Tab-separated table of C-alpha atoms in Angstrom:
chain	number	residue	atom	x	y	z
A	1	UNK	CA	18.342	7.004	-2.699
A	2	UNK	CA	20.739	6.110	-5.357
A	3	UNK	CA	22.983	7.019	-8.158
A	4	UNK	CA	21.281	10.254	-9.940
A	5	UNK	CA	19.508	9.883	-13.522
A	6	UNK	CA	21.643	10.491	-16.673
A	7	UNK	CA	20.397	13.212	-17.205
A	8	UNK	CA	17.747	15.443	-17.347
A	9	UNK	CA	13.924	13.108	-18.144
A	10	UNK	CA	13.168	15.188	-21.139
A	11	UNK	CA	9.541	17.273	-19.564
A	12	UNK	CA	5.720	16.443	-21.273
A	13	UNK	CA	6.299	12.540	-20.695
A	14	UNK	CA	3.086	10.799	-20.076
A	15	UNK	CA	3.055	8.712	-17.400
A	16	UNK	CA	0.123	6.971	-15.885
A	17	UNK	CA	-1.371	5.582	-12.524
A	18	UNK	CA	-3.899	2.524	-13.266
A	19	UNK	CA	-5.598	3.229	-9.633
A	20	UNK	CA	-7.123	0.106	-8.615
A	21	UNK	CA	-10.483	0.761	-5.563
A	22	UNK	CA	-9.090	1.342	-2.510
A	23	UNK	CA	-8.546	4.399	-0.367
A	24	UNK	CA	-5.714	3.092	0.178
A	25	UNK	CA	-5.107	3.203	-3.543
A	26	UNK	CA	-6.039	7.894	-4.156
A	27	UNK	CA	-3.381	8.246	-0.884
A	28	UNK	CA	-0.853	6.308	-3.362
A	29	UNK	CA	-1.945	8.590	-6.835
A	30	UNK	CA	-2.023	11.493	-4.248
A	31	UNK	CA	2.051	10.800	-4.299
A	32	UNK	CA	2.632	9.933	-7.391
A	33	UNK	CA	1.215	12.438	-8.507
A	34	UNK	CA	3.243	14.585	-6.850
A	35	UNK	CA	6.772	12.865	-7.923
A	36	UNK	CA	5.346	13.498	-12.002
A	37	UNK	CA	4.911	16.749	-11.675
A	38	UNK	CA	8.657	17.523	-9.426
A	39	UNK	CA	9.779	15.297	-12.776
A	40	UNK	CA	8.228	17.548	-14.819
A	41	UNK	CA	5.867	15.147	-16.586
A	42	UNK	CA	2.582	14.542	-17.570
A	43	UNK	CA	0.245	12.604	-14.634
A	44	UNK	CA	-2.670	10.712	-15.871
A	45	UNK	CA	-5.166	8.773	-13.105
A	46	UNK	CA	-7.193	6.490	-14.933
A	47	UNK	CA	-9.801	4.599	-12.154
A	48	UNK	CA	-9.003	-0.148	-13.279
A	49	UNK	CA	-11.933	-0.819	-10.160
A	50	UNK	CA	-11.942	-4.745	-8.776
A	51	UNK	CA	-13.398	-6.252	-11.291
A	52	UNK	CA	-12.051	-7.414	-14.939
A	53	UNK	CA	-13.656	-5.780	-16.197
A	54	UNK	CA	-13.244	-2.234	-14.903
A	55	UNK	CA	-9.710	-3.399	-15.102
A	56	UNK	CA	-9.563	-4.762	-19.128
A	57	UNK	CA	-11.290	-1.505	-19.915
A	58	UNK	CA	-9.361	0.783	-17.754
A	59	UNK	CA	-6.236	-0.624	-20.041
A	60	UNK	CA	-8.112	0.140	-23.485
A	61	UNK	CA	-8.367	3.568	-22.250
A	62	UNK	CA	-4.600	3.815	-21.306
A	63	UNK	CA	-3.576	2.580	-24.291
A	64	UNK	CA	-5.176	5.509	-26.869
A	65	UNK	CA	-3.636	7.238	-24.819
A	66	UNK	CA	0.415	6.279	-26.291
A	67	UNK	CA	1.901	6.340	-22.597
A	68	UNK	CA	5.652	6.605	-21.371
A	69	UNK	CA	4.884	5.090	-18.132
A	70	UNK	CA	2.296	2.630	-16.259
A	71	UNK	CA	2.174	3.025	-12.809
A	72	UNK	CA	-0.325	0.754	-11.257
A	73	UNK	CA	-0.829	-0.548	-7.373
A	74	UNK	CA	-1.798	-3.931	-5.846
A	75	UNK	CA	-4.790	-4.641	-7.585
A	76	UNK	CA	-3.708	-8.233	-8.923
A	77	UNK	CA	-2.577	-8.204	-13.057
A	78	UNK	CA	-4.272	-10.784	-14.290
A	79	UNK	CA	-7.726	-9.608	-13.698
A	80	UNK	CA	-6.052	-6.372	-17.353
A	81	UNK	CA	-6.582	-9.384	-18.610
A	82	UNK	CA	-3.937	-8.839	-21.945
A	83	UNK	CA	-4.304	-5.702	-21.240
A	84	UNK	CA	-0.577	-4.559	-19.100
A	85	UNK	CA	0.898	-6.827	-22.132
A	86	UNK	CA	-0.490	-4.894	-25.048
A	87	UNK	CA	1.031	-1.349	-22.996
A	88	UNK	CA	3.651	-2.933	-22.991
A	89	UNK	CA	4.694	-4.376	-25.900
A	90	UNK	CA	3.622	-0.165	-27.491
A	91	UNK	CA	6.521	0.305	-25.743
A	92	UNK	CA	5.124	1.904	-22.671
A	93	UNK	CA	7.771	1.155	-19.362
A	94	UNK	CA	4.786	-0.369	-16.381
A	95	UNK	CA	5.941	-0.513	-12.709
A	96	UNK	CA	4.081	-2.442	-10.045
A	97	UNK	CA	3.944	-1.672	-6.683
A	98	UNK	CA	2.743	-5.062	-3.955
A	99	UNK	CA	2.517	-7.010	-6.578
A	100	UNK	CA	2.415	-10.162	-5.343
A	101	UNK	CA	2.931	-12.681	-8.436
A	102	UNK	CA	6.380	-13.240	-11.364
A	103	UNK	CA	4.957	-9.981	-13.517
A	104	UNK	CA	6.594	-10.872	-16.497
A	105	UNK	CA	4.284	-12.452	-18.622
A	106	UNK	CA	2.321	-9.900	-17.844
A	107	UNK	CA	4.490	-7.290	-19.096
A	108	UNK	CA	5.396	-5.672	-15.929
A	109	UNK	CA	8.868	-4.237	-16.681
A	110	UNK	CA	9.559	-4.366	-13.043
A	111	UNK	CA	8.062	-5.540	-9.625
A	112	UNK	CA	8.669	-2.712	-6.396
A	113	UNK	CA	8.101	-4.489	-3.283
A	114	UNK	CA	6.706	-7.803	-3.811
A	115	UNK	CA	6.552	-10.784	-1.861
A	116	UNK	CA	9.686	-10.600	0.750
A	117	UNK	CA	7.462	-6.148	2.256
A	118	UNK	CA	3.825	-8.400	2.393
A	119	UNK	CA	4.877	-10.936	4.333
A	120	UNK	CA	7.313	-8.710	6.729
A	121	UNK	CA	4.697	-7.223	7.641
A	122	UNK	CA	2.332	-10.004	8.706
A	123	UNK	CA	4.799	-10.880	10.787
A	124	UNK	CA	5.383	-7.860	12.150
A	125	UNK	CA	1.550	-7.324	12.533
A	126	UNK	CA	1.799	-10.346	14.338
A	127	UNK	CA	4.852	-9.414	16.515
A	128	UNK	CA	2.982	-6.496	17.555
A	129	UNK	CA	-0.383	-8.741	18.628
A	130	UNK	CA	2.038	-10.539	20.907
A	131	UNK	CA	3.795	-8.134	22.272
A	132	UNK	CA	1.071	-6.507	23.495
A	133	UNK	CA	-1.675	-8.886	24.083
A	134	UNK	CA	0.669	-11.351	25.706
A	135	UNK	CA	-0.730	-15.535	25.163
A	136	UNK	CA	-3.942	-14.870	25.321
A	137	UNK	CA	-4.367	-12.296	23.023
A	138	UNK	CA	-7.918	-13.006	20.730
A	139	UNK	CA	-8.066	-11.301	17.094
A	140	UNK	CA	-9.605	-10.947	14.001
A	141	UNK	CA	-7.638	-10.298	11.034
A	142	UNK	CA	-9.620	-8.773	8.224
A	143	UNK	CA	-9.162	-9.346	4.658
A	144	UNK	CA	-9.233	-7.358	1.673
A	145	UNK	CA	-8.883	-10.729	-1.230
A	146	UNK	CA	-8.631	-8.533	-4.532
A	147	UNK	CA	-5.442	-6.311	-2.916
A	148	UNK	CA	-2.810	-8.682	-4.233
A	149	UNK	CA	-0.793	-8.474	-0.618
A	150	UNK	CA	-3.940	-9.633	1.399
A	151	UNK	CA	-3.283	-13.331	1.365
A	152	UNK	CA	-0.086	-13.268	1.644
A	153	UNK	CA	-0.076	-10.983	4.248
A	154	UNK	CA	-2.766	-14.150	6.039
A	155	UNK	CA	0.125	-16.642	6.001
A	156	UNK	CA	2.705	-14.700	7.612
A	157	UNK	CA	0.196	-13.194	9.855
A	158	UNK	CA	-1.095	-16.576	10.869
A	159	UNK	CA	2.603	-19.238	10.590
A	160	UNK	CA	3.568	-15.998	12.777
A	161	UNK	CA	0.913	-16.727	15.648
A	162	UNK	CA	1.152	-19.732	15.319
A	163	UNK	CA	4.533	-20.256	15.603
A	164	UNK	CA	5.387	-18.341	18.157
A	165	UNK	CA	1.978	-17.889	20.491
A	166	UNK	CA	0.587	-21.645	19.989
A	167	UNK	CA	-2.002	-20.174	22.397
A	168	UNK	CA	-3.726	-17.750	20.676
A	169	UNK	CA	-7.060	-16.999	19.046
A	170	UNK	CA	-7.116	-15.598	15.367
A	171	UNK	CA	-9.811	-15.641	13.602
A	172	UNK	CA	-9.139	-14.501	9.316
A	173	UNK	CA	-12.779	-12.544	8.038
A	174	UNK	CA	-12.732	-10.814	3.939
A	175	UNK	CA	-14.361	-7.410	3.942
A	176	UNK	CA	-15.138	-6.195	0.296
A	177	UNK	CA	-12.393	-3.630	-0.946
A	178	UNK	CA	-16.539	-2.480	-2.305
A	179	UNK	CA	-17.800	-1.386	1.051
A	180	UNK	CA	-15.369	-0.071	2.268
A	181	UNK	CA	-16.267	3.967	3.460
A	182	UNK	CA	-19.977	2.015	3.423
A	183	UNK	CA	-20.878	-0.767	4.888
A	184	UNK	CA	-17.537	-1.784	6.472
A	185	UNK	CA	-17.974	-0.433	9.755
A	186	UNK	CA	-21.503	-1.960	9.969
A	187	UNK	CA	-19.780	-5.035	8.599
A	188	UNK	CA	-16.943	-5.239	11.215
A	189	UNK	CA	-19.504	-4.280	13.946
A	190	UNK	CA	-21.542	-7.188	13.500
A	191	UNK	CA	-18.569	-9.374	13.282
A	192	UNK	CA	-17.638	-8.104	16.854
A	193	UNK	CA	-20.659	-8.365	18.764
A	194	UNK	CA	-20.894	-11.299	17.102
A	195	UNK	CA	-17.569	-12.649	18.828
A	196	UNK	CA	-17.385	-10.550	21.894
A	197	UNK	CA	-13.712	-12.486	23.170
A	198	UNK	CA	-11.675	-11.061	20.431
A	199	UNK	CA	-10.774	-7.392	21.293
A	200	UNK	CA	-7.619	-7.380	19.079
A	201	UNK	CA	-8.759	-6.420	15.134
A	202	UNK	CA	-5.899	-6.562	12.628
A	203	UNK	CA	-6.093	-5.677	8.644
A	204	UNK	CA	-4.332	-5.918	5.874
A	205	UNK	CA	-5.119	-2.686	5.338
A	206	UNK	CA	-6.234	-0.186	7.740
A	207	UNK	CA	-7.729	0.976	5.026
A	208	UNK	CA	-10.925	-1.510	5.856
A	209	UNK	CA	-11.262	0.804	9.124
A	210	UNK	CA	-13.106	4.017	7.579
A	211	UNK	CA	-15.662	5.250	9.349
A	212	UNK	CA	-15.176	2.209	11.628
A	213	UNK	CA	-14.228	4.076	14.421
A	214	UNK	CA	-17.889	6.333	15.081
A	215	UNK	CA	-19.428	2.697	14.932
A	216	UNK	CA	-17.980	0.963	17.476
A	217	UNK	CA	-18.928	4.167	19.407
A	218	UNK	CA	-22.404	3.860	18.694
A	219	UNK	CA	-22.498	0.170	18.963
A	220	UNK	CA	-20.040	0.499	22.688
A	221	UNK	CA	-17.163	-1.420	21.328
A	222	UNK	CA	-13.800	-1.712	23.161
A	223	UNK	CA	-11.209	-2.834	20.589
A	224	UNK	CA	-6.948	-2.755	19.672
A	225	UNK	CA	-7.000	-2.045	16.270
A	226	UNK	CA	-4.000	-2.269	14.126
A	227	UNK	CA	-2.798	-2.332	10.243
A	228	UNK	CA	-1.275	-1.850	7.679
A	229	UNK	CA	-0.912	1.151	5.392
A	230	UNK	CA	-2.763	3.943	7.148
A	231	UNK	CA	-4.502	6.906	5.141
A	232	UNK	CA	-4.922	10.068	6.563
A	233	UNK	CA	-7.940	9.259	8.057
A	234	UNK	CA	-6.553	6.604	9.632
A	235	UNK	CA	-4.062	8.696	11.349
A	236	UNK	CA	-6.268	11.573	12.371
A	237	UNK	CA	-8.196	8.490	13.862
A	238	UNK	CA	-5.023	7.447	15.636
A	239	UNK	CA	-4.160	10.634	16.753
A	240	UNK	CA	-7.630	10.950	18.193
A	241	UNK	CA	-6.957	8.131	20.458
A	242	UNK	CA	-9.978	6.207	18.090
A	243	UNK	CA	-7.603	3.477	16.397
A	244	UNK	CA	-4.538	2.019	18.658
A	245	UNK	CA	-1.518	1.633	15.602
A	246	UNK	CA	-1.016	1.734	12.658
A	247	UNK	CA	3.151	-0.612	9.954
A	248	UNK	CA	3.127	2.424	7.873
A	249	UNK	CA	4.908	2.711	4.857
A	250	UNK	CA	6.604	5.211	3.955
A	251	UNK	CA	4.566	6.218	1.107
A	252	UNK	CA	5.848	9.329	-0.070
A	253	UNK	CA	9.585	8.130	-0.678
A	254	UNK	CA	7.847	4.496	-1.792
A	255	UNK	CA	5.721	6.628	-4.614
A	256	UNK	CA	8.404	9.124	-4.938
A	257	UNK	CA	11.281	5.655	-5.793
A	258	UNK	CA	8.036	4.077	-8.047
A	259	UNK	CA	8.420	6.934	-10.484
A	260	UNK	CA	12.211	6.805	-9.725
A	261	UNK	CA	12.389	3.195	-11.567
A	262	UNK	CA	9.751	5.023	-14.340
A	263	UNK	CA	12.079	6.758	-15.510
A	264	UNK	CA	15.564	5.384	-15.175
A	265	UNK	CA	13.786	2.324	-17.353
A	266	UNK	CA	11.886	5.406	-19.950
A	267	UNK	CA	15.973	6.322	-20.154
A	268	UNK	CA	17.416	2.187	-20.506
A	269	UNK	CA	18.069	1.638	-17.521
A	270	UNK	CA	18.068	-0.655	-14.802
A	271	UNK	CA	16.107	0.673	-11.223
A	272	UNK	CA	18.514	1.273	-8.523
A	273	UNK	CA	20.060	-1.880	-6.502
A	274	UNK	CA	18.055	-0.677	-3.410
A	275	UNK	CA	15.511	-0.271	-5.616
A	276	UNK	CA	15.224	-4.123	-6.989
A	277	UNK	CA	16.587	-5.094	-3.782
A	278	UNK	CA	12.879	-3.595	-2.414
A	279	UNK	CA	13.574	-1.104	0.094
A	280	UNK	CA	12.224	1.145	2.369
A	281	UNK	CA	10.617	2.913	5.680
A	282	UNK	CA	8.068	1.143	7.996
A	283	UNK	CA	6.982	2.361	10.921
A	284	UNK	CA	4.327	0.756	13.599
A	285	UNK	CA	2.772	4.393	14.371
A	286	UNK	CA	0.990	5.185	17.822
A	287	UNK	CA	-1.140	8.410	19.292
A	288	UNK	CA	1.999	10.080	20.838
A	289	UNK	CA	4.068	9.270	17.643
A	290	UNK	CA	1.688	11.474	15.265
A	291	UNK	CA	3.537	14.778	15.606
A	292	UNK	CA	2.803	15.665	12.026
A	293	UNK	CA	-0.282	16.516	9.717
A	294	UNK	CA	-1.748	13.387	9.080
A	295	UNK	CA	-2.817	14.831	5.369
A	296	UNK	CA	1.461	15.292	4.427
A	297	UNK	CA	1.539	11.427	5.866
A	298	UNK	CA	4.343	10.433	7.862
A	299	UNK	CA	8.219	9.766	5.771
A	300	UNK	CA	11.258	8.981	7.300
A	301	UNK	CA	12.452	11.573	5.399
A	302	UNK	CA	11.019	14.862	5.289
A	303	UNK	CA	13.063	16.232	3.253
A	304	UNK	CA	12.867	13.563	0.502
A	305	UNK	CA	11.448	15.937	-2.394
A	306	UNK	CA	14.954	18.279	-2.218
A	307	UNK	CA	16.504	14.081	-1.973
A	308	UNK	CA	14.257	13.533	-5.484
A	309	UNK	CA	15.285	16.033	-7.078
A	310	UNK	CA	19.225	16.054	-6.641
A	311	UNK	CA	18.707	12.744	-8.323
A	312	UNK	CA	15.926	13.652	-10.925
A	313	UNK	CA	18.890	16.571	-11.691
A	314	UNK	CA	16.450	19.513	-11.282
A	315	UNK	CA	16.731	21.477	-8.089
């Protein structure tokens, strides 16, 4: 996971997490909070929403907090207007997760897990569909346009399907992030009912499948489901057999790594070589793989907290 910090970070450093509106961003926030607490810092979560108005209001409120570091997830930095640049100009170190554009104009100091990861995930999801369904696969990809990862995942998925399974069918249907957990399941079920030949539902973010198993059961639908970045509830559904699979990023390690990068920037150092390379564990998880407590998430390194404690000289 890299070399230890040059010095133990002084206690009480202020970290702010600008949280997007999707459930997975809340999951990320819970792990960031744990990491900041372990590091000895103080953590504040500010809801950035999914619109320019809410994002700019959030950035403005954070500016008055005078944070040492600001972390934001897969939300388009353009929504913040000049808000992020103002935070950077005031001395805050900005670390983003999975932003798929040049972040420097927005004042972001370091972007961890960018476009390369999104493209890889799109290809992996396509390869999974081809491996499981073969040459006659008929799939729908449910995107989330407000997530910055959505466009590159979609393009990579479609390109991979076209190249390796030209006889496969692929549709693309956008899902409004604001409807996740409310009307999104009905939207998805209505779409599947209108396309009876579609037997595989793929999600740019599996969080959009919140509540979907019950909706599909009520409609008498049986569809294979797979998507990136499951929430704890998604993992529970996979364990029960009501969702099929997830491409799971190691959320504990990746989020603690983002905090590690922020700590190094606060100290005046650079993120580690592996952080700059965007290294992160990922794995497809099916029912047989959920041998852990879904509420704790999946990690390739169950002892990650102790590993980071050693890096941070707090153990």
